[in-house]
Structures are given as structure tokens and as C-alpha cells.
PDB file of C-alpha atoms in Angstrom:
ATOM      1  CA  UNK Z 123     252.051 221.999  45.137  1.00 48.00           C
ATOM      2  CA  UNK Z 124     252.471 218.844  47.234  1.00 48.00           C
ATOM      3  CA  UNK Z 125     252.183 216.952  43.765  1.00 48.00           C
ATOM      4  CA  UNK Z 126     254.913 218.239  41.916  1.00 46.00           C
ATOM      5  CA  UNK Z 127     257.240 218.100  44.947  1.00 45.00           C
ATOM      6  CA  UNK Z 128     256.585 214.245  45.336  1.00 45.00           C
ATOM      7  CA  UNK Z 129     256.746 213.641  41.604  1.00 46.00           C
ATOM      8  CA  UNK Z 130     259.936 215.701  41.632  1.00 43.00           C
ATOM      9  CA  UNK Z 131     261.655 213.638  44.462  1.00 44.00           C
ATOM     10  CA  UNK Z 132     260.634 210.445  42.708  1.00 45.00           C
ATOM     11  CA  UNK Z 133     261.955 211.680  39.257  1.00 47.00           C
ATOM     12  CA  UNK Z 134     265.457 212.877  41.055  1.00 47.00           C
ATOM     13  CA  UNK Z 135     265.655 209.555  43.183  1.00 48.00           C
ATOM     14  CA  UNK Z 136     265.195 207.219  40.189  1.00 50.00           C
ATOM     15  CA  UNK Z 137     268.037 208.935  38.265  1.00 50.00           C
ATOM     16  CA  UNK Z 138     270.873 206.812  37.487  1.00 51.00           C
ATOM     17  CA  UNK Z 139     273.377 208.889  38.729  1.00 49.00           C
ATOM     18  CA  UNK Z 140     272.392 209.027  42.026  1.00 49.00           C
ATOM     19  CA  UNK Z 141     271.354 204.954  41.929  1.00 49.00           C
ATOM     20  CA  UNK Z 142     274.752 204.241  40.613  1.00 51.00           C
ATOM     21  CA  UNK Z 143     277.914 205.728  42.017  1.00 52.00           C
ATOM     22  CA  UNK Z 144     279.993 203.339  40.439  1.00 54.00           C
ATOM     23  CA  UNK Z 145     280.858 205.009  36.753  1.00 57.00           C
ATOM     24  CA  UNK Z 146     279.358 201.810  35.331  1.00 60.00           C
ATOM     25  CA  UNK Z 147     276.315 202.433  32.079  1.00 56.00           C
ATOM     26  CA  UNK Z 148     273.192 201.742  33.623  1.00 56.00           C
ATOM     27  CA  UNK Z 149     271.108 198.507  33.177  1.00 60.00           C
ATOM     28  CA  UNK Z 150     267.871 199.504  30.522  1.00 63.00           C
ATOM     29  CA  UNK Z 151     265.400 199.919  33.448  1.00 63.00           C
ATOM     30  CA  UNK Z 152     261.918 198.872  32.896  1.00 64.00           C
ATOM     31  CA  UNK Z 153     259.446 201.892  34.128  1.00 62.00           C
ATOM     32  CA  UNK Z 154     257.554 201.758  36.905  1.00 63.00           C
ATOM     33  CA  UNK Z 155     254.214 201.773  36.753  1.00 66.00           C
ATOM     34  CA  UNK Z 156     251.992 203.708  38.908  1.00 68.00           C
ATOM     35  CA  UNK Z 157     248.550 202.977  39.679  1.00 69.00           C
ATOM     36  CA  UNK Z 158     245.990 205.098  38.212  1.00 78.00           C
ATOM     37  CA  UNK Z 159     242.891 206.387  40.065  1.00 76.00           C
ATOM     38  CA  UNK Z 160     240.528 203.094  39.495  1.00 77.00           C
ATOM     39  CA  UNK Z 161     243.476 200.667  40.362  1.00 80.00           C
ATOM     40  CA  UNK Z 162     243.696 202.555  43.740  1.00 77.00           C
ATOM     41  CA  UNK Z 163     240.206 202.620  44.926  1.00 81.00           C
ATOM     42  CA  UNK Z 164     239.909 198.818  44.300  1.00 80.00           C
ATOM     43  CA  UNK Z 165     242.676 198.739  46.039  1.00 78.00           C
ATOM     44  CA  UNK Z 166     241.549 200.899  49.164  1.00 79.00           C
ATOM     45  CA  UNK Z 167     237.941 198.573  48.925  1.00 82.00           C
ATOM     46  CA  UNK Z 168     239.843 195.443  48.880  1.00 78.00           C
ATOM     47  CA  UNK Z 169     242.148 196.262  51.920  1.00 81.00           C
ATOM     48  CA  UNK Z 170     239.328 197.714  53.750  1.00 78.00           C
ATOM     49  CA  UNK Z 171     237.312 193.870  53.328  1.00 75.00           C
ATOM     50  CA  UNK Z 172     240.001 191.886  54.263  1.00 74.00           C
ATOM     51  CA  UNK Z 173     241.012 194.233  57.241  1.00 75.00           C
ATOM     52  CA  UNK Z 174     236.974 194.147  58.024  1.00 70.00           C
ATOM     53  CA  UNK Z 175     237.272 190.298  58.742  1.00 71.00           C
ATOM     54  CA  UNK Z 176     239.983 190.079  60.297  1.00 70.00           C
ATOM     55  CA  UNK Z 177     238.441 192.107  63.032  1.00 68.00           C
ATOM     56  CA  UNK Z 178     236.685 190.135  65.443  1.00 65.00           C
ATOM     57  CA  UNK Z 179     232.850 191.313  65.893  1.00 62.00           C
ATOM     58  CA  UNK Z 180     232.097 193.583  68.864  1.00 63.00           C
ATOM     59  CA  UNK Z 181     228.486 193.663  68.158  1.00 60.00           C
ATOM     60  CA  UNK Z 182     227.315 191.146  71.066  1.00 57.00           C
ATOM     61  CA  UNK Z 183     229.157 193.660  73.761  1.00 58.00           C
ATOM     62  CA  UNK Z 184     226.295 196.428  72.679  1.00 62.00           C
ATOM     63  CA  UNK Z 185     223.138 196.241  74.029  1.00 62.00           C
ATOM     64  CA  UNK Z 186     221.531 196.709  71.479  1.00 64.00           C
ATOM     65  CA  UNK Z 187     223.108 193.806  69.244  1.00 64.00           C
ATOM     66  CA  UNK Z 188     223.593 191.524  72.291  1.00 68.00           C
ATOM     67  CA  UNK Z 189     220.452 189.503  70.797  1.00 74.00           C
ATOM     68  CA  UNK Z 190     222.793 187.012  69.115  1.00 75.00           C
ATOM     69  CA  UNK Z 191     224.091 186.086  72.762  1.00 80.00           C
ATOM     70  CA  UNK Z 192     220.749 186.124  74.616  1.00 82.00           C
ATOM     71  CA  UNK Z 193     219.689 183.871  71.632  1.00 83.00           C
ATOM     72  CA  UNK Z 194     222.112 181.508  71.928  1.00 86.00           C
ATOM     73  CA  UNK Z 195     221.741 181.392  75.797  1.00 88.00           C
ATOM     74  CA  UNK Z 196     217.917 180.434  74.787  1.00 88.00           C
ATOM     75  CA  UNK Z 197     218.610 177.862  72.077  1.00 90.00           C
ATOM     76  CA  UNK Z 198     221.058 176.387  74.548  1.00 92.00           C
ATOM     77  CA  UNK Z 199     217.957 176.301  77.216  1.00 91.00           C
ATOM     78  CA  UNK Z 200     215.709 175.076  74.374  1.00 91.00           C
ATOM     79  CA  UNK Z 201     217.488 171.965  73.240  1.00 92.00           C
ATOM     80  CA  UNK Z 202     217.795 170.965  77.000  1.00 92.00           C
ATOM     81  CA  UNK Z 203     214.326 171.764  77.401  1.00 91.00           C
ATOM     82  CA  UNK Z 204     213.810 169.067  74.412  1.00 92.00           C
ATOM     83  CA  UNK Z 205     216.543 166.757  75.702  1.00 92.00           C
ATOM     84  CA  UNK Z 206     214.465 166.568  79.085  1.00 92.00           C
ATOM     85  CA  UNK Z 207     211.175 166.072  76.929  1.00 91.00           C
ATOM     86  CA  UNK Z 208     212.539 163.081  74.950  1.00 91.00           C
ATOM     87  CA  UNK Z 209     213.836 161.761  78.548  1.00 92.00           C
ATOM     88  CA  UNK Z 210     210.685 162.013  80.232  1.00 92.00           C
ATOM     89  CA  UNK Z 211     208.624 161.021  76.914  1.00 92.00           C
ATOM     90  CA  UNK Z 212     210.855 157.639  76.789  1.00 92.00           C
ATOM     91  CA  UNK Z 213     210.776 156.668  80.987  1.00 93.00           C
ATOM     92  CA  UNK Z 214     206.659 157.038  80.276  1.00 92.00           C
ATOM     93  CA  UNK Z 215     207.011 154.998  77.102  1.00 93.00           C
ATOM     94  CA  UNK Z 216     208.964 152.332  79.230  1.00 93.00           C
ATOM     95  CA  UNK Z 217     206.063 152.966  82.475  1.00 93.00           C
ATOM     96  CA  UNK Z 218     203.652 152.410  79.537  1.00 92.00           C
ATOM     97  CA  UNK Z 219     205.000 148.974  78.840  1.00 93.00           C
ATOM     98  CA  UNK Z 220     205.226 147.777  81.807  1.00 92.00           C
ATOM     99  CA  UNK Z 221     201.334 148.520  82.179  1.00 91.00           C
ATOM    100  CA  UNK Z 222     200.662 147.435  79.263  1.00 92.00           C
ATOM    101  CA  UNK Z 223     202.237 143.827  80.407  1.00 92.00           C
ATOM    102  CA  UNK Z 224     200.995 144.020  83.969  1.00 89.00           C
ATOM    103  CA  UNK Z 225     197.791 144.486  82.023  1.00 89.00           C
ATOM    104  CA  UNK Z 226     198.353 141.504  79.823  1.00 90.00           C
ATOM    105  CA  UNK Z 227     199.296 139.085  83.075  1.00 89.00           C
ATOM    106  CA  UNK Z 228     195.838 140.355  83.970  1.00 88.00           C
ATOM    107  CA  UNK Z 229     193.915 139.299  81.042  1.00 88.00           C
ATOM    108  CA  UNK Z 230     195.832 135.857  81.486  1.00 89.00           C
ATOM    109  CA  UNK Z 231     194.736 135.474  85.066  1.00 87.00           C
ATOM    110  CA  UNK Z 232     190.904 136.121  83.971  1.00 87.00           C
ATOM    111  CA  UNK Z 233     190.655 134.379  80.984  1.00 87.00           C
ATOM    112  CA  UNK Z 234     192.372 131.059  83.323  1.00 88.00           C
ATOM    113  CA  UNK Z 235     189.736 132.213  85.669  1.00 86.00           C
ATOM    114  CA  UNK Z 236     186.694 132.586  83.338  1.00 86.00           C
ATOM    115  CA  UNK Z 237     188.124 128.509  82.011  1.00 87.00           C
ATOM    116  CA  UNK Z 238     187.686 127.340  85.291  1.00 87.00           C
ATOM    117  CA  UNK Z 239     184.139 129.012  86.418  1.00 87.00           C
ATOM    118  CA  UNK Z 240     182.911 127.063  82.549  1.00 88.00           C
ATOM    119  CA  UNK Z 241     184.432 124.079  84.217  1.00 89.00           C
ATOM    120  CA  UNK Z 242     182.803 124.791  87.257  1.00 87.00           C
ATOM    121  CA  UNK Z 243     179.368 125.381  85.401  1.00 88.00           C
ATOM    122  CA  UNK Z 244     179.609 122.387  83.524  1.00 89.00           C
ATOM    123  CA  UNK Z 245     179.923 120.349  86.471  1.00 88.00           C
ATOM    124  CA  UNK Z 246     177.359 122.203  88.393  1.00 87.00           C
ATOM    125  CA  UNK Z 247     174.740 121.253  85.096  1.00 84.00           C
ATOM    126  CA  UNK Z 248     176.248 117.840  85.272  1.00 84.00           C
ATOM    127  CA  UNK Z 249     175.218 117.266  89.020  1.00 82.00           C
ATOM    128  CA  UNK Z 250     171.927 119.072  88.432  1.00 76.00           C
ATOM    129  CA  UNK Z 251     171.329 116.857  85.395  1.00 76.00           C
ATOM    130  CA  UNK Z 252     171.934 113.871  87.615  1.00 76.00           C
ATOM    131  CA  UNK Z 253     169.522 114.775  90.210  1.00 72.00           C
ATOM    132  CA  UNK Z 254     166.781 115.941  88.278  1.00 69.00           C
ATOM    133  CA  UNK Z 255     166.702 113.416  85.610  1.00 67.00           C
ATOM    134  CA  UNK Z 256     163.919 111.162  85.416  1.00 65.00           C
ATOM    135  CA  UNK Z 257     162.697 108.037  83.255  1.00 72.00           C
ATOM    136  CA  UNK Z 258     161.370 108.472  80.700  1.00 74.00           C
ATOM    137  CA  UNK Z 259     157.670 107.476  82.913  1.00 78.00           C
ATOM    138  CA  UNK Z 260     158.515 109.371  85.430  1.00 79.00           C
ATOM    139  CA  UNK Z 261     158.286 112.749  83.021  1.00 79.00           C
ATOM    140  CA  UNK Z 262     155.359 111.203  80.845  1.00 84.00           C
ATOM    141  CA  UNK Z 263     153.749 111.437  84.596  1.00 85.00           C
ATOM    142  CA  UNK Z 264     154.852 114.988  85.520  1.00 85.00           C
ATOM    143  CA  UNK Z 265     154.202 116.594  82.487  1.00 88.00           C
ATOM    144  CA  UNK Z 266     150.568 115.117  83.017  1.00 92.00           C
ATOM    145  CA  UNK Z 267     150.584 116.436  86.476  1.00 91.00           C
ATOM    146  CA  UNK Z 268     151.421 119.921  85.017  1.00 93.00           C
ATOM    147  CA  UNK Z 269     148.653 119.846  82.445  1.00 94.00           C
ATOM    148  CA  UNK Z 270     146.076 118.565  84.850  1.00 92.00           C
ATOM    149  CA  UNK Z 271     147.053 121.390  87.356  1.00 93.00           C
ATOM    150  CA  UNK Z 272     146.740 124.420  84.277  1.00 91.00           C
ATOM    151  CA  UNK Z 273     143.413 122.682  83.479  1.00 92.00           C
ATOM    152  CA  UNK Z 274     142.241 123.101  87.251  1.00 90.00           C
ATOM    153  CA  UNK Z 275     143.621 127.059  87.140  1.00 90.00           C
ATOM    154  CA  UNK Z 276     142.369 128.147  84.179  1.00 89.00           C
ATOM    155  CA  UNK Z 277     138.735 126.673  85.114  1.00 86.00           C
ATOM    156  CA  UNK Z 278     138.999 128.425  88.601  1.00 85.00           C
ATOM    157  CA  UNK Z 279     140.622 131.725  86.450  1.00 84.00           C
ATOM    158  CA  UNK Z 280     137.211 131.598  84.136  1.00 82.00           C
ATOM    159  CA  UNK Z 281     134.739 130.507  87.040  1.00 80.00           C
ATOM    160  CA  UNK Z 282     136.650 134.057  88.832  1.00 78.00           C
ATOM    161  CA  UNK Z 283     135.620 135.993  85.657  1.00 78.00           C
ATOM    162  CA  UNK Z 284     132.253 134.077  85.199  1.00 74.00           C
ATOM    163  CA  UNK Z 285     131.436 134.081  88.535  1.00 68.00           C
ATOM    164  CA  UNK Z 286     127.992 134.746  89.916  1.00 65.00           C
ATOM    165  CA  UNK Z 287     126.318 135.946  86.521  1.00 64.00           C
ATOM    166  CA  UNK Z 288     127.365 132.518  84.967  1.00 54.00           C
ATOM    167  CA  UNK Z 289     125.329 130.430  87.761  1.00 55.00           C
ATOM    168  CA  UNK Z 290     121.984 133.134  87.536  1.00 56.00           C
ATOM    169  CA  UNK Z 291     121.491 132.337  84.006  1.00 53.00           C
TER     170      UNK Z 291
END
């Protein structure tokens, strides 16, 4: 019943005599159409999207779907977490270098240390060389000496070994 009386009203608005009071022919109107069932729930979808983001989400403010805050809050804490990692990774870095040249000043200082105890040595041999060196007699006479001495051990060495059953027999 509510159809026909809105189809009614529409059909009795859009006459021309009511349009027009003047006594004027009316213009050739062009009918309008209305939308049919398929045209409207596209329609009624395609409002209900757009209004749907327009609204701003109220999804964080449930408990349940306040994840997407508490994860932000920990990203947030993560990337300072990593900021103060990359800080503390580059001061060692830089703590690293300077023991790693400290450490090279060190290798320096011994290897100008280990050049001086050769130049030591070599003067030590140089001075030892001096004293101890002999003609060329004097070492034809030692080396005698020395042979004459083994000679004189190794006699009393077998005479030890020998002994008393050498001198029975």
C-alpha cells in the first residue's frame, strides 16, 4: 500500500499542470529514470565503503585490538634498543682502535728494543772475541794441551774399568 501511494504522489507531482501555472505548453520532458533493484544495492555497497573509511578506526581503544598500539610502543623501544647497540658497537670499535695503536706503539718500542740488545750482543762477541783471541801458536798449543789432557783421562777412565784384574794377569 505504501507503494502505490508514493508512486501516486510522484505521478501527480510531475504533472504539468501543477509544474506549470503559467497557461504556457509544456517543454517535451525527458523521463526520469529510476533505479532498478541492482543499481540500488551497488549503490547502498558503495556508500557504505566510502562512509567505512571515512570513519576513523576505534579498534586500538578495545582491549582486545589494542595490539597495534602495544606494538608500536615495542617497535618504538626496539629501534632504540638498536640505536643504543650501534652506539655502543661503534665507541668499542673506536676503544678497539685505539688498542689496536697503543698496541702497535708497543711493537715499535720492542722491536727498537730487540735492535739495540743485537747491538748490544754484537759488541759483547766483539769484546769477547778480543780477549779470547789468540795467535795462531798460541791455539796450535792449547788445542795440544786439550788433547794431551783427554789422553791422560781416558787412560785413568780405562785403568778405573781395568783396574786390579788388568795388573793380576
Amino acid at each position: 500500500m505504501a507503494s502505490t501511494t508514493t508512486s501516486l504522489t510522484l505521478r501527480s507531482l510531475s504533472s504539468p499542470s501543477l509544474l506549470n501555472a503559467n497557461t504556457t505548453p509544456p517543454a517535451k520532458q525527458t523521463p526520469m529514470a529510476l533505479p532498478g533493484r541492482r543499481q540500488l544495492i551497488s549503490l547502498v555497497t558503495a556508500t557504505t565503503v566510502v562512509k567505512a573509511l571515512e570513519m576513523p578506526s576505534k579498534a586500538a581503544d578495545i582491549g582486545l585490538f589494542g595490539l597495534r598500539k602495544k606494538l608500536k610502543k615495542v617497535e618504538e623501544e626496539a629501534e632504540e634498543l638498536v640505536k643504543e647497540g650501534f652506539e655502543a658497537a661503534d665507541k668499542g670499535i673506536v676503544a678497539a682502535e685505539k688498542g689496536i695503536v697503543a698496541a702497535e706503539k708497543g711493537i715499535e718500542a720492542a722491536e727498537k728494543g730487540l735492535v739495540n740488545a743485537e747491538k748490544g750482543i754484537e759488541a759483547a762477541e766483539e769484546k769477547i772475541e778480543s780477549t779470547v783471541s789468540f795467535g795462531g801458536l798460541a791455539q796450535a798449543g792449547a788445542v795440544a794441551g786439550a788433547e794431551l789432557v783427554g789422553v791422560l783421562v781416558a787412560g785413568a777412565v780405562v785403568n778405573g774399568i781395568l783396574g786390579p784384574e788388568a795388573q793380576k794377569s
